[in-house]
Every structure is written in structure tokens, then in C-alpha cells.
Amino acid sequence: DTAVSQTPKYLVTQMGNDKSIKCEQNLGHDTMYWYKQDSKKFLKIMFSYNNKELIINETVPNRFSPKSPDKAHLNLHINSLELGDSAVYFCASSNGQGYNEQFFGPGTRLTVL
Amino acid sequence: QQQVKQSPQSLIVQKGGISIINCAYENTAFDYFPWYQQFPGKGPALLIAIRPDVSEKKEGRFTISFNKSAKQFSLHIMDSQPGDSATYFCAASKGGNNRKLIWGLGTSLAVNP
């Protein structure tokens, strides 16, 4: 069973479109994250939710809106996609926010044309 | 500015050799230092982590050395194998609410057979 799953794995779209990425974890964790990894492999935290509450909101354009319908799901909606949004987006989860391992999903490669 | 500085950016090692990746941090409040390993097309996965109350932690061929006074920590991979070829990230976090990992920029390791 996949611990952290994301859909879709690949997403190719035109500039200006709106798209969503879904994430689900079956580990029973209470904290979930969205990361962006650019072409140089730099990992940047975007958002974090703990028990459906937003706790980390980095300097991210407000075109990006996370939604956590329950503890096991954290979706990412992106409006008005731009070329610079092209990257791999990773969802992750952990048990609490302390010294706890983050488990990453397989990533969603977003390409904006 | 980069709060966790990682070097080198890339590393080539012969099979059986020792791979060494270094990280330096600035914030003395950091109290958790994990290393993550990422294979191509996969999400990062926790490799090994250390707290500042110990100077070294070893798990199999992987060792973290920690120097609190120098604010540096390093990953040593003994008897490096081609299967160790991956990108390695160091990270750090500090206590308190809304704990988040501060990531290094990553090191691409290639182990030649």
C-alpha cells in the first residue's frame, strides 16, 4: 500500500489554466505539507497543515491555494498558471511537527507551456 | 539567505570509497538535523538524523558527525556503492510551534562502479 500518494503524476497544461493536485496519506499522520522542487532540485516548503489547520504558509503567490478536507488529504489548487510554476510538487506527511520523519509522495511533475 | 549551507554541489566517488557531504548552519536554535536521500523520479526519504546532544550517529554504512561549536554536521557514506547514487539533502529545524525543516540545496552523488 502506498503511504503518501499524489495524483496526477504528470501534468502538462497551458499558461493561464487552473489545475489541482491531490494528495492522500494512509499513515494516520496529522501533519501534511506541500513542497516545490525546481529544476535545480531545491526543495522549498510551501504550506503545512496540522489537523486540517494551516500552520505554515510561506511566501507563495496567492494563486496557490491549499485545501485540507480532512487529516488524510491535502490538495493544491493553482490558478492562472505561469511558466515559472513548472516544477515537481511533493506532498509529505508526518506525525506531529516535532522531530518526526516526513514521508514524501512520489511527486507531481507540472509543466506549463 | 541560505540558513543551511551544503557542499559540495556534486560529488563523484569510486565504488568502495568514502563519500563526505558537509553542511553548516547559522541558527544556534536548531536542534534537529536530518539527512534525506532522493533517487531520480522519487520523493526524498529520511536516511538518518541527529540531535545536538550527541556528536556522532551511525546506521550501517551511514554516519552523521556533528560539531556543535563549529555549527557543522556531515554525512559520511562508507564503502560507497553504485546504489548510493542519489541526491542527498541536509536539513535543520528548531523547536517550538510550527516547526519546519530548513533544507540545504542538495548534493548529487555519483558512485562509479
PDB file of C-alpha atoms in Angstrom, chain A residues 6 13 15 19 30 59 61 66 72 79-80 87 93 99 109 112:
ATOM      1  CA  GLN A   6      -0.377  12.012  -5.317  1.00  0.00           C
ATOM      2  CA  THR A  13      -1.005  22.467 -19.284  1.00  0.00           C
ATOM      3  CA  MET A  15      -0.341  29.179 -19.265  1.00  0.00           C
ATOM      4  CA  LYS A  19      -5.168  22.939 -12.144  1.00  0.00           C
ATOM      5  CA  ASP A  30      -1.803  14.657  11.498  1.00  0.00           C
ATOM      6  CA  THR A  59       5.836  33.406   0.664  1.00  0.00           C
ATOM      7  CA  PRO A  61       1.696  33.651  -4.656  1.00  0.00           C
ATOM      8  CA  PRO A  66      -4.201  24.510  -0.403  1.00  0.00           C
ATOM      9  CA  ALA A  72      -5.639  12.366   5.373  1.00  0.00           C
ATOM     10  CA  ASN A  79      -4.923  29.418 -10.586  1.00  0.00           C
ATOM     11  CA  SER A  80      -3.668  31.239 -13.669  1.00  0.00           C
ATOM     12  CA  ALA A  87       8.388  22.147 -11.175  1.00  0.00           C
ATOM     13  CA  SER A  93       3.190  13.927   5.886  1.00  0.00           C
ATOM     14  CA  TYR A  99      11.466  15.524  15.493  1.00  0.00           C
ATOM     15  CA  ARG A 109       5.716  16.957 -12.398  1.00  0.00           C
ATOM     16  CA  VAL A 112       3.381  24.837 -18.016  1.00  0.00           C
TER      17      VAL A 112
END
